[in-house]
PDB file of C-alpha atoms in Angstrom:
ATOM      1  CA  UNK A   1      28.703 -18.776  -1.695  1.00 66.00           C
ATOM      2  CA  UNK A   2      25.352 -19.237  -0.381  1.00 85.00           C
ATOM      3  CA  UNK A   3      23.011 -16.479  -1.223  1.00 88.00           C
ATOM      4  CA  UNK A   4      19.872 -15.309   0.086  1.00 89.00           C
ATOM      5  CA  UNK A   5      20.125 -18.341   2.887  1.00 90.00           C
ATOM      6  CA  UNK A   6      15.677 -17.618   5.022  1.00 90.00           C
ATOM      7  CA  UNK A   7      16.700 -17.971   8.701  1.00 89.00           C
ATOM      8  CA  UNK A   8      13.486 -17.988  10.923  1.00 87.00           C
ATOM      9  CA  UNK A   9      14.656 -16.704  14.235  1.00 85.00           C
ATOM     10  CA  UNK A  10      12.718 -16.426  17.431  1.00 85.00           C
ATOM     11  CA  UNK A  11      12.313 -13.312  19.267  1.00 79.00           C
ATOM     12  CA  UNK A  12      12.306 -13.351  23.313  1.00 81.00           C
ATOM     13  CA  UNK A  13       8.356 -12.532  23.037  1.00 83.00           C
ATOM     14  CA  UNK A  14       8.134 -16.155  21.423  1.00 80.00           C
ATOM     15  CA  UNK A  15       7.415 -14.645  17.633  1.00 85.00           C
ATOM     16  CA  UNK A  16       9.467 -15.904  14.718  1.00 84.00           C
ATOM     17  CA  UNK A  17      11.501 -13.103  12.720  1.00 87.00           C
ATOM     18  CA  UNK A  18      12.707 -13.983   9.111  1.00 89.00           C
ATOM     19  CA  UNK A  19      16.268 -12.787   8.245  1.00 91.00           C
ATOM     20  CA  UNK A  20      18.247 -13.392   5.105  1.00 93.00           C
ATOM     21  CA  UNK A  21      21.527 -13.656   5.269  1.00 93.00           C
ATOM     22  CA  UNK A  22      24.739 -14.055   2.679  1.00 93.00           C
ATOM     23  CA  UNK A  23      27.630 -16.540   3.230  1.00 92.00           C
ATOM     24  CA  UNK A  24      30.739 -16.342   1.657  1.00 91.00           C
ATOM     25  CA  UNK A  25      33.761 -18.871   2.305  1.00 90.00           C
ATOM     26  CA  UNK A  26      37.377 -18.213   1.144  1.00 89.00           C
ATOM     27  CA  UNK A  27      40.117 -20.763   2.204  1.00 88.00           C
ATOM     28  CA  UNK A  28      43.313 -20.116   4.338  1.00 88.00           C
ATOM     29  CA  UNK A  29      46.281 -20.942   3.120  1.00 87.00           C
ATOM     30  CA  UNK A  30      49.398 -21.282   5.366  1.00 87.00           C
ATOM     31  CA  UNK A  31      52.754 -22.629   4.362  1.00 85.00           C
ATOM     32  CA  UNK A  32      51.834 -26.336   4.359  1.00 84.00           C
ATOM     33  CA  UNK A  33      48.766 -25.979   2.510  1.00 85.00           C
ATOM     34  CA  UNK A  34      45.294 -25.590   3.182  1.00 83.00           C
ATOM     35  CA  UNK A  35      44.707 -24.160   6.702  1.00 84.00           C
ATOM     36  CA  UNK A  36      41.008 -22.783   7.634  1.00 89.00           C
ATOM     37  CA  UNK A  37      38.468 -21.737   6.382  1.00 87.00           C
ATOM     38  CA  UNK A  38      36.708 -17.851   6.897  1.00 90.00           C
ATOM     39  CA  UNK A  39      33.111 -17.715   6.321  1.00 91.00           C
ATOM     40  CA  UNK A  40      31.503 -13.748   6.053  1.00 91.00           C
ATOM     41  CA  UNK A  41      27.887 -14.127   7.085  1.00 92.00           C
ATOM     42  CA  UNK A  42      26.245 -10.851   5.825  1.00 93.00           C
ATOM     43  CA  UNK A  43      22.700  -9.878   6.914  1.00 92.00           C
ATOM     44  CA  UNK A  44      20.779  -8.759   3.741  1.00 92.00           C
ATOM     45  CA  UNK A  45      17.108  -8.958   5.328  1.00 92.00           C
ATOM     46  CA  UNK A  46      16.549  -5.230   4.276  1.00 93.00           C
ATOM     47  CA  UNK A  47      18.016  -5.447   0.890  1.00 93.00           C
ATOM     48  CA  UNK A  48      15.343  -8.579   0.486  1.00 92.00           C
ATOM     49  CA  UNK A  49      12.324  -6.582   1.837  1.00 92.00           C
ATOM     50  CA  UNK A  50      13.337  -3.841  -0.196  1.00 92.00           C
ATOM     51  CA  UNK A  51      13.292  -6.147  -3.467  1.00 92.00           C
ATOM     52  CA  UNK A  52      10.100  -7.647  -2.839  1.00 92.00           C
ATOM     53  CA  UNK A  53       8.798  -4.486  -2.226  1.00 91.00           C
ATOM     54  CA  UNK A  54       9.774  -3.071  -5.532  1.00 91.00           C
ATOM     55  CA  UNK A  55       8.262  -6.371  -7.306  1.00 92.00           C
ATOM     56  CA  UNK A  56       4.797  -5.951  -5.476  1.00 88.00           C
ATOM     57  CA  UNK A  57       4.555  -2.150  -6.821  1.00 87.00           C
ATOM     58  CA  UNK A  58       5.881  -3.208 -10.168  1.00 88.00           C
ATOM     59  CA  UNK A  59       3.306  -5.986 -10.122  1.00 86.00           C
ATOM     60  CA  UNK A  60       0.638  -3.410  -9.215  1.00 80.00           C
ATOM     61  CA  UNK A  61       1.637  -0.604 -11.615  1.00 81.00           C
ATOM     62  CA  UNK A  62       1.856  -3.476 -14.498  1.00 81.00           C
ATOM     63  CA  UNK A  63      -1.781  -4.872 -13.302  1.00 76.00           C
ATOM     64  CA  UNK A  64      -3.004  -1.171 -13.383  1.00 76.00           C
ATOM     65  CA  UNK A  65      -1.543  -0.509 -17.307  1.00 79.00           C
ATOM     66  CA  UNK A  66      -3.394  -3.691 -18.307  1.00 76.00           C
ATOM     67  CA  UNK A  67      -6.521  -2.494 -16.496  1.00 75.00           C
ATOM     68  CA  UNK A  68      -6.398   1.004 -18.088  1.00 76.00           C
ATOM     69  CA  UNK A  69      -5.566  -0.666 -21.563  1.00 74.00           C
ATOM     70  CA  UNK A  70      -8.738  -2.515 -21.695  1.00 74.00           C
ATOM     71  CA  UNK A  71     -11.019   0.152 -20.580  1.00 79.00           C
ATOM     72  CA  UNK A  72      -9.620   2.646 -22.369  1.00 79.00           C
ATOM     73  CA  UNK A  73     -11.699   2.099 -25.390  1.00 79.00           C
ATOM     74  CA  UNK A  74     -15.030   2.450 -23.338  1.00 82.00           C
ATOM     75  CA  UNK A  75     -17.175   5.884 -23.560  1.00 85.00           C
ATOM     76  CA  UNK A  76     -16.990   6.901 -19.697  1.00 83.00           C
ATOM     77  CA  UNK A  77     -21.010   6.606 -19.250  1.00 87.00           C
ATOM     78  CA  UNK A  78     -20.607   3.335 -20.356  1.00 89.00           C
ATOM     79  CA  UNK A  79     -17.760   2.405 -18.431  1.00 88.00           C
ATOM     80  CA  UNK A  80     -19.444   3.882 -15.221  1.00 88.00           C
ATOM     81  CA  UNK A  81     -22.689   2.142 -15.792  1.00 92.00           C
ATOM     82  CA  UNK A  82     -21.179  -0.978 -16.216  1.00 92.00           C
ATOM     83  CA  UNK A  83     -18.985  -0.202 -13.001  1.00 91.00           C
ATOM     84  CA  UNK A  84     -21.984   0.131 -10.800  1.00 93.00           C
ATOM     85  CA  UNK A  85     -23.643  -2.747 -11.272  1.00 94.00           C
ATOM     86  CA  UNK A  86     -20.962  -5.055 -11.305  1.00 94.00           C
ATOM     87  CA  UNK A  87     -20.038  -3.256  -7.918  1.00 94.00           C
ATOM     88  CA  UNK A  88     -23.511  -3.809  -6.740  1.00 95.00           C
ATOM     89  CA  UNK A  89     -23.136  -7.321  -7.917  1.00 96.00           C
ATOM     90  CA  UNK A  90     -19.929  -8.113  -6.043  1.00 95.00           C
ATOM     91  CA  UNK A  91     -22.181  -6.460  -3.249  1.00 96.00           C
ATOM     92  CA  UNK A  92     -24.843  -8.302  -3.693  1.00 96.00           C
ATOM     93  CA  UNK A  93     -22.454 -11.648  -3.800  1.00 95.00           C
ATOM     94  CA  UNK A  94     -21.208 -10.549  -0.397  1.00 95.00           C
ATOM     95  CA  UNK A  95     -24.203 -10.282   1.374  1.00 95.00           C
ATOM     96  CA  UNK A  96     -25.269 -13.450  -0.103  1.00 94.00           C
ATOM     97  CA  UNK A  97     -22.147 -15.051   2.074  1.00 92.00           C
ATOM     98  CA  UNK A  98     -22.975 -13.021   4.937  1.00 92.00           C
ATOM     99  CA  UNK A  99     -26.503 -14.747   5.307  1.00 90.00           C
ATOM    100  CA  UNK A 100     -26.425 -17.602   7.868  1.00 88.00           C
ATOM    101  CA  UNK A 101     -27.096 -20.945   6.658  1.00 84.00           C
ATOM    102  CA  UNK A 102     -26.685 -24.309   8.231  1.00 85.00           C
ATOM    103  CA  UNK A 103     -28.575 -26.567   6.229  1.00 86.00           C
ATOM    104  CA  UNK A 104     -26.800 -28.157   2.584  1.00 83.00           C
ATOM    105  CA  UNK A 105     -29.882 -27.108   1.043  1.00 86.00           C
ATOM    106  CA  UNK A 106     -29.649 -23.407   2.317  1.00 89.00           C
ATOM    107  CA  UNK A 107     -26.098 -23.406   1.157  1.00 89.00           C
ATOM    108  CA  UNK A 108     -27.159 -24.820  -2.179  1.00 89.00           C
ATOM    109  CA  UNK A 109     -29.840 -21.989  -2.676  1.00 91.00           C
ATOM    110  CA  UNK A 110     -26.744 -19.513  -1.770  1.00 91.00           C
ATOM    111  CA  UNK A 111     -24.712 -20.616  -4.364  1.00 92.00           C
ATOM    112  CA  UNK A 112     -27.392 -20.668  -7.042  1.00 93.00           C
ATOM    113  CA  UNK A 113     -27.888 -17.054  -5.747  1.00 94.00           C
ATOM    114  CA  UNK A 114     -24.193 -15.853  -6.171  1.00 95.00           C
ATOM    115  CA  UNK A 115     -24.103 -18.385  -9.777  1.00 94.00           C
ATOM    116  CA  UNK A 116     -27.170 -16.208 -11.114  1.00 96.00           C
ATOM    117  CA  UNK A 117     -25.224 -13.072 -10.637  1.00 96.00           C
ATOM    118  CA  UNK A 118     -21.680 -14.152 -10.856  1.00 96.00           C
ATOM    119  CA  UNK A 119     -22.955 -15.627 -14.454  1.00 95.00           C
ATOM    120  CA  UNK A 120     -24.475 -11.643 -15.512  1.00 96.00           C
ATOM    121  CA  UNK A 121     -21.344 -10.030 -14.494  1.00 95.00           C
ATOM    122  CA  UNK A 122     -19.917 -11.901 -16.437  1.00 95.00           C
ATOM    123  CA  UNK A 123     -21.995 -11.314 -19.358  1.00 95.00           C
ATOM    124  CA  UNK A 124     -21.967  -8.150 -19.253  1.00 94.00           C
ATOM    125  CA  UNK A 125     -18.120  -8.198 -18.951  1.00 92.00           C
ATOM    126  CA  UNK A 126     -18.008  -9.842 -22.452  1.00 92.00           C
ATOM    127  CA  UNK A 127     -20.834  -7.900 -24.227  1.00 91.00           C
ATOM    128  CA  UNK A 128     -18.220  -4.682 -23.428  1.00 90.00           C
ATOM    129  CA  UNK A 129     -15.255  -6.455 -24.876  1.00 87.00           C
ATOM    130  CA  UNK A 130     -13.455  -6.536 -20.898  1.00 88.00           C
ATOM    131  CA  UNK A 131     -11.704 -10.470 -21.165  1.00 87.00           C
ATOM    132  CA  UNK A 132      -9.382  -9.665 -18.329  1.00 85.00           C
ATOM    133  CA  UNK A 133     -12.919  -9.125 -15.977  1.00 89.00           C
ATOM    134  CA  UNK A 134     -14.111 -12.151 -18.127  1.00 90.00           C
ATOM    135  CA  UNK A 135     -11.092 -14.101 -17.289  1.00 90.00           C
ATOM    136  CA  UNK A 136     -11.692 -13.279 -13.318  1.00 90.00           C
ATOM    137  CA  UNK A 137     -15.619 -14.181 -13.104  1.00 94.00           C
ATOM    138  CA  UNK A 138     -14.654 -17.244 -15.129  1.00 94.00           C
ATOM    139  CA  UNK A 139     -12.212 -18.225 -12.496  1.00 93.00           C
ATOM    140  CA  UNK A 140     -14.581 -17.351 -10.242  1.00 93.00           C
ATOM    141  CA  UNK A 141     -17.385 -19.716 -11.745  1.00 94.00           C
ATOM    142  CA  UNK A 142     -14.638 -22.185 -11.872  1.00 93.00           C
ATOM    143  CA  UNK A 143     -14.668 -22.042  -7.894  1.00 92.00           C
ATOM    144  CA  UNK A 144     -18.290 -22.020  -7.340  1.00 92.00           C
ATOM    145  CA  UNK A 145     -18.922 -25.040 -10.134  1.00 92.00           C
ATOM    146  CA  UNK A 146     -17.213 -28.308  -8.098  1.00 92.00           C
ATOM    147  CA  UNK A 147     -18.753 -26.709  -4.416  1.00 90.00           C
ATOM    148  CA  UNK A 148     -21.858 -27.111  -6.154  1.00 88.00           C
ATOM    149  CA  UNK A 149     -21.286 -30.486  -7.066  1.00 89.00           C
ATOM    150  CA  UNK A 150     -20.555 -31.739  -3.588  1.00 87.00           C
ATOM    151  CA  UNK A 151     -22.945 -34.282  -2.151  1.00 87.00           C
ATOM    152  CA  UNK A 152     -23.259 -31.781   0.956  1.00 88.00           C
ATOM    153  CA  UNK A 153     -21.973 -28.158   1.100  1.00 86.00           C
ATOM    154  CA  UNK A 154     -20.773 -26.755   4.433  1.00 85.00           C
ATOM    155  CA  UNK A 155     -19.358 -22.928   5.396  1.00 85.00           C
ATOM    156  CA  UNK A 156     -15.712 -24.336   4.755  1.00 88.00           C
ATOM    157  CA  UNK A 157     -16.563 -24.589   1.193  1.00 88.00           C
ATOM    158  CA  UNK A 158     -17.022 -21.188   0.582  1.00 90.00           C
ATOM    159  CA  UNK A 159     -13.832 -19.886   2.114  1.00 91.00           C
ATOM    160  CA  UNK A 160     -12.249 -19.846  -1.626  1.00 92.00           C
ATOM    161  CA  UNK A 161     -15.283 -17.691  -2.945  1.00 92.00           C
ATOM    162  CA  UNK A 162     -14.805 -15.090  -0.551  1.00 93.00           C
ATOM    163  CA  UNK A 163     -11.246 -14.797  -0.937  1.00 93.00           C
ATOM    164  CA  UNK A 164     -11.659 -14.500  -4.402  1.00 93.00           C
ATOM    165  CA  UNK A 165     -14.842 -11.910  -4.257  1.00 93.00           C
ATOM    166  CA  UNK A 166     -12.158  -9.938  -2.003  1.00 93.00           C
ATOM    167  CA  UNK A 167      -9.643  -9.966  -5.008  1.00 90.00           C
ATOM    168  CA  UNK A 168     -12.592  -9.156  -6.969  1.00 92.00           C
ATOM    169  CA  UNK A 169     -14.071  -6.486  -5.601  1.00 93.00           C
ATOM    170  CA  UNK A 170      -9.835  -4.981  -4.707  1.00 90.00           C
ATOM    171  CA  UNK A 171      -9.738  -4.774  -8.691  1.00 87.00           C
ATOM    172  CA  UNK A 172     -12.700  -3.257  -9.414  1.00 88.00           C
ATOM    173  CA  UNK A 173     -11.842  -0.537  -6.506  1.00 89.00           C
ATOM    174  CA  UNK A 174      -8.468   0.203  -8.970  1.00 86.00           C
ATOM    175  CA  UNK A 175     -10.526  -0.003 -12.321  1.00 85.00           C
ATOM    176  CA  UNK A 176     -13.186   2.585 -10.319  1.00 86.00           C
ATOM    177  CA  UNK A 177     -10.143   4.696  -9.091  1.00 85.00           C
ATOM    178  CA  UNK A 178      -8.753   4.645 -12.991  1.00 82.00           C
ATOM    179  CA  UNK A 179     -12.346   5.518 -14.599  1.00 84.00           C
ATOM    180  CA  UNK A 180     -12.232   8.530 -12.309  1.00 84.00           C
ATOM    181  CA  UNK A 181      -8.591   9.482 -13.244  1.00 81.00           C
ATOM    182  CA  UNK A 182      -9.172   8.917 -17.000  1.00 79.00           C
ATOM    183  CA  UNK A 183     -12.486  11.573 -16.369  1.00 78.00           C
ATOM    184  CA  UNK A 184     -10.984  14.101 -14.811  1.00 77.00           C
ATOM    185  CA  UNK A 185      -8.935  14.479 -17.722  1.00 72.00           C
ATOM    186  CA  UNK A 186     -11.491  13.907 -20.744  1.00 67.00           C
ATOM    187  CA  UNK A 187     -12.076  17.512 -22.297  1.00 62.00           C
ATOM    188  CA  UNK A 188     -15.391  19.266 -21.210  1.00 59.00           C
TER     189      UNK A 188
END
């Protein structure tokens, strides 16, 4: 049998639809032998979607457990000072992108702007013991580092960065969403 088989088929409006479908082939047998063969084509597009569906939330409720189990062991006022100016930094990091710059030597100054900060979020991500946020402003140094080293730095470069700021700033949304969970039920 062939299972899970993508088909990409096109709609009348010119758009492509993805379908999965299910082949199974059993062999007809007649008198003489072998005679045909009948292939059952089964469309399994929804049991597919449903799948990855139940992945992506499993993904996110496993991403969340890991979040809460490193913050747990902050004091809240910590925790929410620390939350607020790394969210002001990610800020900060994304109005630095927003700025329009043509020459190489603006962009440069850019990215020593969003290094600088980048760089104390970091810090202050390891000075509170958080090596998952460590992990993702390494990463994120990692992207800014070789863009940096280019002999001339256009817009293009900095598509990664903002993609990843956008990741960034997604995780510290659910980290801010658990810090307010975890206070609302921390004893009076």
């Amino acid at each position: 049998p062939l299972n899970q088989v993508e088909i990409n088929l096109t709609s009348d409006e010119g758009s492509f639809d993805i379908r999965y479908f299910n082949f199974h082939f059993s062999r007809v047998y007649e008198k003489n032998g072998f005679d045909s063969l009948l292939v059952t084509v089964r469309d399994i597009s929804e049991q597919v979607q449903l799948a990855e569906l139940l992945k992506s939330a499993n993904e996110k409720v496993s991403k969340e457990i890991d979040m809460l189990l490193a913050i747990i062991h902050l004091e809240n006022s910590i925790l929410t000072d620390f939350l607020v100016t790394t969210e002001d930094g990610l800020e900060k990091v994304n109005n630095i992108l927003k700025e329009p710059a043509k020459s190489s030597d603006k962009m440069r100054s850019k990215l020593a702007s969003i290094s600088r900060i980048v760089h104390k979020m970091k810090g202050d991500s390891t000075v509170l013991g958080l090596d998952f946020v460590v992990e993702k402003f390494h990463k994120l140094e990692g992207v800014i580092t070789p863009i940096r080293e280019k002999r001339e730095v256009t817009g293009e470069d900095f598509l990664p960065l903002v993609v990843m700021l956008k990741q960034l700033m997604s995780d510290f949304a659910i980290i801010h969403n658990l810090q307010e969970k975890m206070s609302e039920t921390e004893p009076p």
